[in-house]
Coordinates of C-alpha atoms in Angstrom, one line a residue:
Chain A
M1 CA 20.0 108.2 14.7
T2 CA 21.4 105.4 12.6
T3 CA 19.8 101.9 12.6
S4 CA 22.4 100.4 14.9
Q5 CA 22.0 103.2 17.4
K6 CA 18.4 102.1 17.7
K7 CA 19.6 98.7 18.5
H8 CA 22.2 99.6 21.2
T9 CA 23.9 102.6 22.7
P10 CA 27.4 102.9 21.1
L11 CA 30.2 102.2 23.6
V12 CA 33.2 104.6 23.7
L13 CA 36.4 103.6 25.3
V14 CA 38.3 106.6 26.6
A15 CA 42.0 106.3 27.5
D16 CA 43.5 109.5 29.0
D17 CA 45.9 109.9 31.9
D18 CA 44.4 113.3 32.7
R19 CA 41.5 112.9 35.0
S20 CA 39.9 116.2 34.2
T21 CA 40.0 115.5 30.5
R22 CA 38.4 112.1 31.1
I23 CA 35.5 113.8 33.1
L24 CA 35.1 116.4 30.3
L25 CA 35.0 113.7 27.7
R26 CA 32.5 111.6 29.7
V27 CA 30.1 114.5 30.0
I28 CA 30.3 115.4 26.3
L29 CA 29.9 111.8 25.2
Q30 CA 27.1 110.9 27.6
R31 CA 25.2 114.0 26.6
A32 CA 25.6 112.9 22.9
G33 CA 24.0 109.6 23.8
Y34 CA 27.1 107.3 24.2
E35 CA 28.1 104.9 26.9
V36 CA 31.6 105.5 28.2
V37 CA 34.3 103.4 29.7
E38 CA 37.4 105.2 31.0
V39 CA 41.0 104.0 31.5
E40 CA 44.1 105.9 32.4
N41 CA 46.8 104.4 30.2
G42 CA 47.5 102.4 27.1
A43 CA 47.9 99.1 28.9
H44 CA 44.6 99.3 30.6
C45 CA 43.1 100.3 27.3
L46 CA 44.0 97.0 25.8
T47 CA 42.5 95.1 28.7
A48 CA 39.3 97.1 28.6
F49 CA 39.1 96.7 24.8
A50 CA 39.3 92.9 25.1
Q51 CA 36.7 92.9 27.8
R52 CA 34.2 95.4 26.6
R53 CA 34.4 95.3 22.8
P54 CA 33.8 99.1 22.3
D55 CA 32.4 100.6 19.1
I56 CA 35.1 103.2 19.1
V57 CA 38.3 104.1 21.0
L58 CA 39.4 107.6 22.0
L59 CA 43.1 107.7 22.7
D60 CA 45.2 110.4 24.3
A61 CA 48.5 110.5 22.4
Q62 CA 50.7 111.2 25.5
M63 CA 50.2 108.7 28.3
P64 CA 52.6 107.0 30.7
I65 CA 53.3 103.2 30.6
M66 CA 52.0 102.9 27.0
D67 CA 51.4 105.9 24.8
G68 CA 48.6 106.4 22.3
F69 CA 50.7 105.4 19.3
D70 CA 51.9 102.1 20.7
C71 CA 48.4 101.4 22.1
C72 CA 46.8 102.0 18.7
R73 CA 49.3 99.6 17.0
C74 CA 48.5 96.9 19.6
L75 CA 44.8 97.4 19.3
K76 CA 45.0 96.9 15.5
Q77 CA 46.6 93.5 16.2
M78 CA 44.0 92.3 18.6
P79 CA 41.0 90.2 17.5
G80 CA 38.4 92.6 16.0
G81 CA 40.8 95.4 16.5
D82 CA 41.1 96.2 12.8
R83 CA 37.4 96.8 12.6
V84 CA 37.1 99.3 15.5
P85 CA 37.9 103.0 14.6
V86 CA 40.4 104.7 16.8
M87 CA 40.3 108.5 17.3
M88 CA 43.4 110.2 18.7
I89 CA 43.3 113.3 20.9
T90 CA 46.5 115.2 20.8
G91 CA 47.9 118.5 21.9
L92 CA 50.5 118.3 19.2
Q93 CA 49.9 119.3 15.6
T94 CA 53.2 118.8 13.8
P95 CA 53.0 117.0 10.4
Q96 CA 55.2 114.3 12.0
D97 CA 52.7 113.7 14.7
I98 CA 49.9 113.4 12.2
D99 CA 51.9 110.9 10.0
Q100 CA 52.9 108.9 13.1
A101 CA 49.3 108.7 14.2
F102 CA 48.0 107.5 10.8
E103 CA 50.9 105.0 10.5
A104 CA 49.9 103.6 13.9
G105 CA 46.4 102.9 12.4
V106 CA 44.4 105.9 13.8
T107 CA 41.2 106.6 11.9
D108 CA 41.0 110.3 12.7
F109 CA 42.2 112.8 15.3
V110 CA 41.0 115.8 17.2
T111 CA 43.2 118.4 18.9
K112 CA 43.2 119.8 22.4
P113 CA 41.6 121.9 23.6
I114 CA 38.5 119.8 22.9
H115 CA 35.6 121.5 21.1
P116 CA 32.6 119.5 22.3
P117 CA 30.2 119.9 19.2
L118 CA 33.1 119.1 16.9
L119 CA 34.0 116.0 18.8
S120 CA 30.4 114.7 18.8
Q121 CA 30.0 115.4 15.1
R122 CA 33.3 113.7 14.3
L123 CA 32.4 110.7 16.4
R124 CA 29.0 110.3 14.8
Y125 CA 30.6 110.5 11.3
I126 CA 33.3 107.9 12.1
L127 CA 30.8 105.5 13.7
K128 CA 28.5 105.8 10.8
S129 CA 31.2 105.0 8.2
S130 CA 32.6 102.2 10.3
Q131 CA 29.2 100.6 10.5
A132 CA 28.7 101.0 6.8
E133 CA 32.0 99.5 6.2
M134 CA 31.2 96.6 8.4
A135 CA 27.9 96.0 6.8
L136 CA 29.6 96.0 3.4
K137 CA 32.3 93.6 4.6
E138 CA 29.6 91.3 6.0
S139 CA 27.6 91.3 2.8
E140 CA 30.7 90.7 0.7
G141 CA 31.6 87.8 3.0
R142 CA 28.2 86.4 2.6
Y143 CA 28.3 86.8 -1.1
R144 CA 31.7 85.2 -1.3
S145 CA 30.6 82.3 0.8
V146 CA 27.5 81.7 -1.4
V147 CA 29.5 81.8 -4.6
E148 CA 32.3 79.6 -3.2
N149 CA 30.0 77.0 -1.6
L150 CA 27.5 76.7 -4.4
K151 CA 27.2 73.3 -6.0
E152 CA 26.3 75.3 -9.1
V153 CA 29.1 76.6 -11.3
I154 CA 29.0 80.4 -11.9
F155 CA 31.0 81.9 -14.7
Q156 CA 31.4 84.9 -16.9
T157 CA 32.9 85.3 -20.3
D158 CA 34.0 88.2 -22.5
L159 CA 32.6 88.9 -25.9
E160 CA 34.9 86.3 -27.4
G161 CA 33.5 83.7 -25.1
N162 CA 36.7 83.5 -23.0
L163 CA 36.2 82.8 -19.3
S164 CA 36.8 85.7 -17.0
F165 CA 35.3 84.3 -13.8
L166 CA 34.7 80.9 -12.3
N167 CA 33.7 79.8 -8.8
P168 CA 35.2 76.8 -6.9
A169 CA 32.3 74.5 -7.9
W170 CA 33.9 74.5 -11.4
T171 CA 36.7 72.3 -10.1
E172 CA 34.3 70.1 -8.2
V173 CA 32.1 69.5 -11.3
T174 CA 34.7 69.4 -14.1
G175 CA 37.9 68.4 -12.2
F176 CA 39.8 71.2 -14.0
A177 CA 41.6 73.9 -11.9
Q178 CA 39.9 77.3 -12.0
E179 CA 43.1 79.1 -13.0
D180 CA 43.7 76.7 -15.9
F181 CA 40.6 77.8 -17.6
I182 CA 40.5 81.6 -16.9
G183 CA 41.2 83.3 -20.2
K184 CA 40.3 80.2 -22.2
P185 CA 37.2 79.7 -24.4
F186 CA 34.2 78.4 -22.4
L187 CA 33.4 76.1 -25.4
E188 CA 36.7 74.3 -25.0
F189 CA 35.2 72.2 -22.3
I190 CA 31.9 71.6 -24.1
S191 CA 31.6 68.3 -25.9
S192 CA 32.3 68.9 -29.6
D193 CA 28.8 67.7 -30.6
D194 CA 27.2 70.6 -28.7
R195 CA 29.7 73.4 -29.4
E196 CA 28.0 74.8 -32.4
K197 CA 24.6 74.9 -30.7
L198 CA 26.0 76.8 -27.7
W199 CA 28.1 79.2 -29.8
L200 CA 24.9 80.2 -31.7
Q201 CA 23.2 81.0 -28.4
F202 CA 26.3 82.9 -27.2
Q203 CA 26.4 85.0 -30.4
Q204 CA 22.8 85.9 -30.0
I205 CA 23.4 87.0 -26.4
F206 CA 26.5 89.0 -27.4
L207 CA 24.5 90.8 -30.2
G208 CA 21.7 91.6 -27.8
E209 CA 19.2 89.5 -29.8
L210 CA 18.7 87.2 -26.8
S211 CA 18.8 88.4 -23.2
E212 CA 18.9 84.9 -21.6
C213 CA 18.6 81.2 -22.4
R214 CA 18.5 77.9 -20.8
I215 CA 20.1 74.9 -22.4
E216 CA 21.2 71.3 -21.7
S217 CA 24.5 70.3 -23.0
R218 CA 27.3 67.8 -22.7
F219 CA 30.6 68.8 -21.2
L220 CA 34.1 67.2 -20.9
T221 CA 35.6 66.4 -17.5
Q222 CA 39.3 66.3 -16.7
S223 CA 39.0 62.5 -16.3
G224 CA 37.9 62.2 -19.9
N225 CA 34.3 61.5 -19.2
I226 CA 31.3 63.3 -20.7
G227 CA 28.8 64.9 -18.3
W228 CA 25.5 66.6 -18.8
M229 CA 24.8 70.1 -17.6
E230 CA 21.8 72.3 -17.3
A231 CA 23.0 75.8 -18.0
F232 CA 21.6 79.3 -17.9
F233 CA 23.2 82.2 -19.7
C234 CA 22.3 85.9 -19.7
T235 CA 23.8 89.1 -21.0
L236 CA 26.6 90.7 -19.0
R237 CA 26.6 94.5 -19.2
S238 CA 28.9 97.2 -18.0
Q239 CA 27.8 100.0 -15.8
K240 CA 27.1 102.0 -18.9
R241 CA 24.7 99.2 -20.0
K242 CA 27.0 98.1 -22.8
I243 CA 27.2 94.3 -23.4
I244 CA 30.6 93.1 -22.4
G245 CA 30.0 89.4 -22.3
L246 CA 27.8 86.9 -20.6
S247 CA 27.1 85.6 -17.2
G248 CA 26.0 82.1 -16.6
S249 CA 25.6 79.2 -14.2
F250 CA 25.2 75.5 -14.7
S251 CA 24.7 72.4 -12.6
D252 CA 25.7 68.8 -13.2
I253 CA 22.7 66.8 -14.2
T254 CA 24.6 63.7 -15.5
E255 CA 23.1 61.4 -13.0
R256 CA 19.5 62.5 -13.7
K257 CA 20.2 62.5 -17.5
N258 CA 21.6 59.0 -17.4
R259 CA 18.6 57.8 -15.4
E260 CA 16.2 59.5 -17.9
M261 CA 18.0 57.9 -20.8
L262 CA 17.8 54.5 -19.2
E263 CA 14.1 55.0 -18.6
K264 CA 13.6 56.0 -22.2
E265 CA 15.5 53.0 -23.4
L266 CA 13.4 50.7 -21.2
Q267 CA 10.2 52.4 -22.4
R268 CA 11.2 51.9 -26.0
Y269 CA 12.0 48.3 -25.2
H270 CA 8.7 47.8 -23.5
Q271 CA 6.8 49.4 -26.4
Q272 CA 8.6 47.2 -28.8
M273 CA 7.7 44.2 -26.7
C274 CA 4.0 45.3 -26.6
L275 CA 4.0 45.8 -30.3
E276 CA 5.5 42.4 -30.9
L277 CA 3.0 40.8 -28.5
S278 CA 0.0 42.6 -30.2
Q279 CA 1.3 41.5 -33.6
A280 CA 1.5 37.9 -32.3
A281 CA -2.0 38.3 -30.9
E282 CA -3.2 39.4 -34.3
Y283 CA -1.5 36.5 -35.9
V284 CA -3.3 34.1 -33.5
R285 CA -6.6 35.9 -34.2
A286 CA -6.1 35.4 -37.9
L287 CA -5.7 31.7 -37.4
L288 CA -9.1 31.4 -35.7
P289 CA -12.1 30.2 -37.7
P290 CA -14.8 32.6 -38.9
P291 CA -18.3 32.3 -37.4
L292 CA -20.3 29.3 -38.6
I293 CA -23.9 29.5 -40.0
G294 CA -26.3 26.6 -40.7
D295 CA -27.8 23.8 -38.7
V296 CA -25.2 24.7 -36.2
T297 CA -24.4 28.3 -35.6
I298 CA -21.2 29.2 -33.9
S299 CA -19.9 32.6 -32.8
H300 CA -17.0 33.4 -30.6
L301 CA -15.3 36.1 -28.7
F302 CA -11.5 36.2 -28.4
K303 CA -9.8 38.9 -26.3
P304 CA -6.1 38.2 -26.0
S305 CA -4.5 39.5 -22.8
S306 CA -1.9 42.3 -23.1
D307 CA 0.9 39.8 -22.7
L308 CA -0.8 37.0 -24.8
G309 CA -2.2 34.1 -22.9
G310 CA -1.9 31.1 -25.3
D311 CA -5.5 30.4 -26.0
V312 CA -6.5 29.0 -29.4
F313 CA -9.5 27.1 -30.8
D314 CA -11.1 25.7 -33.9
Y315 CA -14.3 24.2 -35.2
Y316 CA -15.2 22.7 -38.5
W317 CA -17.3 20.0 -40.1
L318 CA -15.2 16.9 -40.3
D319 CA -17.8 15.4 -42.6
P320 CA -21.3 16.5 -43.4
D321 CA -22.6 14.9 -40.2
H322 CA -19.8 15.5 -37.7
L323 CA -18.7 18.8 -36.2
V324 CA -15.4 19.1 -34.3
I325 CA -15.0 21.8 -31.6
Y326 CA -11.9 22.3 -29.5
L327 CA -10.3 24.9 -27.4
L328 CA -6.9 24.8 -25.7
D329 CA -5.2 27.0 -23.3
V330 CA -1.4 26.9 -22.9
A331 CA -0.1 27.6 -19.4
G332 CA 1.8 30.8 -18.8
H333 CA 1.9 33.9 -21.0
G334 CA 3.8 35.5 -23.8
V335 CA 5.2 34.5 -27.1
Q336 CA 6.4 31.1 -25.9
S337 CA 2.8 30.1 -24.9
A338 CA 1.4 31.4 -28.2
L339 CA 4.0 29.4 -30.2
L340 CA 3.0 26.2 -28.4
S341 CA -0.7 26.9 -29.0
I342 CA -0.1 27.6 -32.7
S343 CA 1.9 24.4 -33.1
V344 CA -0.9 22.4 -31.5
L345 CA -3.3 24.0 -33.9
N346 CA -1.0 23.1 -36.8
V347 CA -0.8 19.5 -35.7
M348 CA -4.6 19.3 -35.5
R349 CA -5.1 21.0 -38.9
S350 CA -2.3 19.1 -40.7
R351 CA -4.1 15.9 -40.0
A352 CA -1.0 14.6 -38.3
L353 CA -3.5 12.5 -36.4
Q354 CA -5.3 9.6 -38.0
L355 CA -8.7 10.7 -39.4
D356 CA -10.4 7.9 -37.4
A357 CA -8.8 9.3 -34.3
L358 CA -10.5 12.7 -34.7
Y359 CA -13.9 11.0 -34.0
Q360 CA -12.6 9.8 -30.7
P361 CA -12.0 12.7 -28.2
A362 CA -10.1 10.6 -25.7
I363 CA -7.8 9.3 -28.4
V364 CA -7.1 12.9 -29.6
L365 CA -6.1 14.0 -26.2
Q366 CA -4.0 10.8 -25.6
E367 CA -2.2 11.4 -29.0
L368 CA -1.5 15.1 -28.2
N369 CA -0.2 14.1 -24.8
R370 CA 2.2 11.7 -26.5
I371 CA 3.4 14.4 -28.9
F372 CA 3.6 17.4 -26.5
Q373 CA 5.4 16.3 -23.3
M374 CA 6.6 19.3 -21.2
G375 CA 10.1 20.1 -20.3
I376 CA 11.7 20.1 -16.8
R377 CA 10.6 23.6 -16.0
G378 CA 6.9 22.6 -16.3
D379 CA 5.9 25.7 -18.2
D380 CA 4.9 24.2 -21.5
Y381 CA 1.7 22.3 -21.1
F382 CA -1.9 23.0 -22.0
T383 CA -5.5 22.2 -21.0
M384 CA -7.9 21.3 -23.8
W385 CA -11.6 20.5 -24.3
Y386 CA -12.4 18.5 -27.4
G387 CA -15.9 17.6 -28.6
I388 CA -17.5 16.0 -31.6
Y389 CA -21.2 16.5 -32.4
S390 CA -23.1 14.1 -34.6
K391 CA -26.0 15.8 -36.3
V392 CA -27.7 12.6 -37.1
D393 CA -27.5 11.1 -33.6
Q394 CA -27.8 14.6 -31.9
T395 CA -25.0 13.4 -29.7
L396 CA -22.1 15.2 -28.4
T397 CA -19.0 13.2 -27.4
Y398 CA -16.3 15.0 -25.5
A399 CA -13.1 14.7 -23.5
S400 CA -11.2 17.2 -21.3
A401 CA -7.6 17.5 -20.4
G402 CA -7.8 19.5 -17.2
H403 CA -10.0 22.0 -18.9
P404 CA -13.0 23.8 -17.5
P405 CA -16.2 22.0 -18.4
A406 CA -18.4 23.1 -21.3
L407 CA -21.8 24.4 -20.3
L408 CA -25.0 23.1 -21.9
F409 CA -28.2 25.1 -21.7
K410 CA -31.2 23.0 -22.7
P411 CA -34.5 24.3 -24.1
D412 CA -36.1 23.7 -20.7
H413 CA -33.5 26.1 -19.2
T414 CA -31.7 23.5 -17.2
V415 CA -27.9 23.7 -17.2
Q416 CA -25.5 20.7 -17.5
Q417 CA -21.7 20.8 -17.1
L418 CA -20.0 18.7 -19.7
N419 CA -17.3 17.5 -17.5
V420 CA -15.1 14.4 -17.6
G421 CA -11.8 13.6 -15.8
G422 CA -8.3 14.0 -17.3
I423 CA -5.3 16.1 -16.6
A424 CA -3.7 18.7 -18.7
I425 CA -1.7 17.7 -21.8
G426 CA 2.0 17.4 -21.3
L427 CA 2.1 17.0 -17.6
M428 CA 2.3 13.2 -17.3
P429 CA 3.2 10.7 -20.0
D430 CA 1.0 7.8 -20.9
M431 CA -2.2 9.3 -19.6
M432 CA -5.5 7.6 -20.5
Y433 CA -8.4 10.0 -21.1
E434 CA -12.0 9.3 -20.5
Q435 CA -14.8 10.5 -22.7
G436 CA -18.3 11.4 -22.0
S437 CA -21.3 11.8 -24.3
C438 CA -24.8 13.3 -24.1
H439 CA -27.8 13.7 -26.2
I440 CA -28.4 17.2 -27.3
E441 CA -31.8 18.1 -28.7
T442 CA -32.1 21.0 -31.1
G443 CA -32.8 24.3 -29.6
S444 CA -30.0 23.7 -27.1
R445 CA -26.9 25.9 -26.8
F446 CA -23.6 25.2 -25.3
Y447 CA -20.5 27.2 -24.5
V448 CA -16.8 26.2 -24.6
F449 CA -14.4 28.6 -23.0
S450 CA -11.0 29.0 -21.3
D451 CA -10.6 29.7 -17.6
G452 CA -9.8 33.3 -18.5
V453 CA -13.5 34.0 -18.7
Y454 CA -14.1 33.4 -15.0
E455 CA -10.7 33.2 -13.2
I456 CA -10.6 36.9 -12.7
F457 CA -9.6 39.1 -9.8
Q458 CA -12.3 41.6 -9.1
A459 CA -11.6 45.3 -8.2
N460 CA -11.8 44.3 -4.5
G461 CA -9.0 41.8 -5.0
R462 CA -11.2 38.8 -4.6
L463 CA -11.4 36.0 -7.1
W464 CA -14.6 35.7 -9.1
E465 CA -16.1 32.2 -9.1
F466 CA -17.0 29.6 -11.7
E467 CA -20.5 29.3 -10.3
A468 CA -21.0 33.0 -10.6
F469 CA -20.0 32.8 -14.3
I470 CA -22.5 30.0 -14.8
D471 CA -25.2 32.1 -13.2
L472 CA -24.3 35.1 -15.4
I473 CA -24.5 33.0 -18.6
A474 CA -27.8 31.5 -17.4
V475 CA -29.4 35.0 -17.1
Y476 CA -28.4 35.6 -20.7
Q477 CA -30.2 32.5 -21.9
H478 CA -33.4 33.6 -20.2
Q479 CA -33.1 37.0 -21.9
R480 CA -32.4 35.3 -25.2
I481 CA -29.4 37.6 -25.7
N482 CA -27.1 36.4 -28.5
H483 CA -24.3 38.9 -28.4
L484 CA -21.2 37.6 -26.7
E485 CA -20.0 41.2 -26.5
S486 CA -22.6 42.0 -23.9
I487 CA -21.4 39.0 -21.8
F488 CA -17.9 40.4 -22.1
A489 CA -19.1 43.9 -21.1
Q490 CA -20.7 42.6 -18.0
I491 CA -17.6 40.6 -17.0
C492 CA -15.5 43.7 -17.6
Q493 CA -17.8 45.5 -15.2
I494 CA -17.3 42.8 -12.6
K495 CA -13.5 43.0 -13.1
G496 CA -13.6 46.8 -13.0
S497 CA -11.4 46.9 -16.1
N498 CA -11.3 45.7 -19.7
V499 CA -7.7 44.6 -19.4
F500 CA -7.4 41.0 -18.6
D501 CA -4.5 39.0 -17.1
D502 CA -5.3 36.0 -19.3
D503 CA -6.9 35.4 -22.7
F504 CA -10.6 35.5 -22.8
S505 CA -12.0 32.9 -25.2
L506 CA -15.7 32.1 -25.3
I507 CA -17.4 30.0 -28.0
Q508 CA -21.2 29.8 -28.3
I509 CA -22.7 26.9 -30.2
D510 CA -26.4 26.9 -31.1
L511 CA -28.0 23.7 -32.3
N512 CA -30.8 25.1 -34.3
T513 CA -34.4 23.8 -34.7
P514 CA -35.8 23.9 -38.2
Q515 CA -37.9 27.0 -37.0
M516 CA -34.7 28.8 -35.9
L517 CA -33.0 27.9 -39.1
C518 CA -35.9 29.5 -41.0
N519 CA -35.6 32.7 -38.9
Q520 CA -31.9 32.7 -39.5
N521 CA -32.3 32.5 -43.3
A522 CA -35.0 35.2 -43.2
E523 CA -32.6 37.4 -41.3
E524 CA -29.9 36.8 -43.9
V525 CA -32.2 37.6 -46.8
Q526 CA -33.1 40.8 -45.0
T527 CA -29.5 41.8 -44.5
S528 CA -28.5 41.0 -48.0
R529 CA -31.3 43.3 -49.2
Chain B
M1 CA 12.5 8.8 8.3
K2 CA 13.8 12.1 7.0
Y3 CA 11.6 14.5 5.2
K4 CA 11.6 18.1 4.2
V5 CA 8.7 20.6 4.8
L6 CA 8.2 23.5 2.5
L7 CA 6.0 26.5 3.3
P8 CA 5.3 28.6 0.2
S9 CA 3.1 31.7 0.7
G10 CA 0.9 34.1 -1.2
L11 CA 0.1 33.7 -4.8
L12 CA 1.9 30.7 -6.2
D13 CA 2.9 31.5 -9.8
G14 CA 5.5 30.1 -12.2
Q15 CA 8.3 32.1 -10.7
N16 CA 8.0 31.1 -7.0
A17 CA 6.9 27.6 -7.9
N18 CA 10.1 27.3 -9.8
Q19 CA 11.9 28.5 -6.7
L20 CA 10.1 25.7 -4.9
R21 CA 11.3 23.3 -7.6
H22 CA 14.9 24.4 -7.0
D23 CA 14.5 23.9 -3.2
V24 CA 13.2 20.4 -3.7
A25 CA 16.0 19.6 -6.2
D26 CA 18.5 20.7 -3.5
S27 CA 16.8 18.5 -1.0
V28 CA 16.7 15.5 -3.3
A29 CA 20.4 16.1 -4.0
Q30 CA 21.0 15.8 -0.3
G31 CA 19.2 12.5 -0.2
I32 CA 15.9 13.7 1.3
N33 CA 13.2 12.9 -1.2
T34 CA 10.1 12.9 1.0
I35 CA 8.7 16.3 0.6
K36 CA 5.8 17.9 2.5
V37 CA 4.4 21.1 1.1
D38 CA 2.2 23.0 3.6
F39 CA -0.2 25.1 1.6
K40 CA -1.8 27.0 4.5
D41 CA -0.3 30.3 3.4
V42 CA -0.9 29.9 -0.3
S43 CA -3.8 32.1 -1.4
F44 CA -4.0 31.1 -5.0
I45 CA -2.2 29.0 -7.6
N46 CA -2.0 29.7 -11.3
S47 CA -1.5 27.4 -14.2
S48 CA 2.3 28.0 -14.5
A49 CA 2.7 27.0 -10.9
I50 CA 0.8 23.8 -11.5
G51 CA 3.1 22.9 -14.3
A52 CA 6.2 23.6 -12.1
L53 CA 4.7 21.5 -9.3
V54 CA 4.1 18.6 -11.6
A55 CA 7.6 18.9 -13.0
T56 CA 8.8 18.9 -9.3
L57 CA 6.7 15.8 -8.6
K58 CA 8.1 14.0 -11.6
M59 CA 11.6 14.7 -10.5
V60 CA 10.9 13.5 -6.9
R61 CA 9.2 10.4 -8.1
A62 CA 12.1 9.6 -10.5
S63 CA 14.4 9.6 -7.4
G64 CA 12.0 7.2 -5.7
G65 CA 10.5 9.8 -3.4
E66 CA 7.1 11.4 -3.0
I67 CA 5.5 14.9 -2.5
F68 CA 2.6 15.4 -0.1
L69 CA 0.4 18.5 -0.1
Y70 CA -1.8 19.6 2.8
S71 CA -3.8 22.4 4.2
L72 CA -5.0 23.7 0.8
N73 CA -7.6 26.5 1.1
D74 CA -11.0 26.0 -0.7
Q75 CA -10.0 28.1 -3.7
V76 CA -6.7 26.3 -4.3
K77 CA -8.4 22.9 -3.7
M78 CA -11.0 23.8 -6.3
I79 CA -8.3 24.6 -8.8
F80 CA -6.7 21.2 -8.1
E81 CA -10.0 19.6 -8.7
L82 CA -10.9 21.5 -11.9
T83 CA -7.5 20.7 -13.4
K84 CA -7.7 17.1 -12.1
M85 CA -4.4 17.6 -10.3
D86 CA -6.1 16.0 -7.3
Q87 CA -5.7 12.8 -9.2
V88 CA -1.9 13.3 -9.6
F89 CA -0.9 14.6 -6.2
K90 CA -1.2 13.1 -2.8
I91 CA -3.3 15.7 -1.0
S92 CA -4.5 15.7 2.7
N93 CA -6.7 18.1 4.6
D94 CA -4.0 18.9 7.3
R95 CA -0.9 17.6 8.8
T96 CA -2.6 15.1 11.2
D97 CA -4.7 13.8 8.3
L98 CA -1.5 13.5 6.2
E99 CA 0.3 11.4 8.9
E100 CA -2.7 9.1 9.2
N101 CA -3.1 8.7 5.5
F102 CA 0.5 8.1 4.8
A103 CA 1.9 6.5 7.9
V104 CA 5.3 6.1 6.3
I105 CA 6.2 9.8 6.8
S106 CA 5.1 10.5 10.3

């Protein structure tokens, strides 16, 4: 039993005007396992064929109304008729009859008188081959539809690299007609920059050194553009396993490739930007003063943000008795902010201000506010804290332009915020600044910093608070920890990252007692040994 | 009296504060230079936005107008205080408060 017989009982349509022959045929066929439909002439046969869709037709040659030959011809014209085998039963055996039968489209014939085992054998054989043919046609059809509907181009070349096969996707991808390229070198449509690279691969495949390869290459389209393809090539062999060319496929990846190239370009641009920003940050860092040692010890921590925040600071002895300390923070980020902070630093260092003025914090801020008025966009202004410490008087005089207060930690562990009114420099012209002053006994320590040290968003998305920063610093005073790095480490932990959105600048100023100075000197001697 | 109410939201940074500056400029160009900015939906304000707000304020004052801010949340209010911007802007707790404080614009 064949596979399809398992599925369904084959249906045989019998057309014969002789009733006894029909009965005989039915008995033979039913015994052989077929289902049978009987009709008595050619015309009825056509109707029954259309209605029942038989797997095979048995036709008597001589019938009234429409004989077997005419009937067969008509059957072959009907939908599905060309696929159904027709077997003719004939009493005649002349060569003309046989020719006529095959001309009419008959698959095979048997002669009367009917020999039952022979008929069943013949039928089985015909059905089997008809099923096999149908299966083949179906698979061919499927294959053709796959090849024709693929978005991927499929091609074959001979050993010279001339195209011998192309599917319709070729036209869709390249715009060229299939027939225009058959017989032409495949490389003719490859961009000249990539031809040599591809030809080397082809040769390796033709020589059998390479069985397959995958490659990206540029190709030319009919409209004159250049596209990108991802191609796969492999050896094409004859049935005798001889290499006769190559088979390949490729798909159009132009869009993806363009996107990738754009991304790469952006990445390169971004890297360049980052590099320039970090160079600028290094430049700013180089301008900052080194730590100070002596009656007053100063250390600092400066961590520029990835996109440069615009912090800058300085401290130095104006005269043997007066120490200047200031820190400024330009609004916004990037090179523009850094440039403004550097130009303020230059103005301060070049002594563009009167020397007398430098002893008066409020005057310094007023003068800077006069020089640096912002533009209409409002993105070029800065906050600043400026203080001057007199060693003789143990007095700190200070002023602030919208800057966070400095924090003073006294020897008795109390904390004082060194705060005084005043808005950022550049915002409003003709501002008058106030100044405050306080007595600072030796053994005290104070901090000057930018808002970047406390204005941070924590991992949970909430803003950290200034008060929390004060508490954190206070704990460090109790523990007598001197390393600013450990404060930074703890703040990083609070932020959940060591990457900051703004510059982190923290200056620690110690006003040493004679005892502390002694210790400091002893430490130095020890290190120098 | 004609006035314009603006309602910025989210994190006010240089970019959206500049948008606000443009909106105010349009309003001033149309002859409306009394501006009320409702801060109830502003969660945070950074330094760039403050600069842009001051620039906006200067522009409005130059045209003879004024900007009023109200309904600032505690965090934003603190930033205004720390930067002393509370001395520059006319700030009220809420709209009713604003209308009482500055009767001209109710």
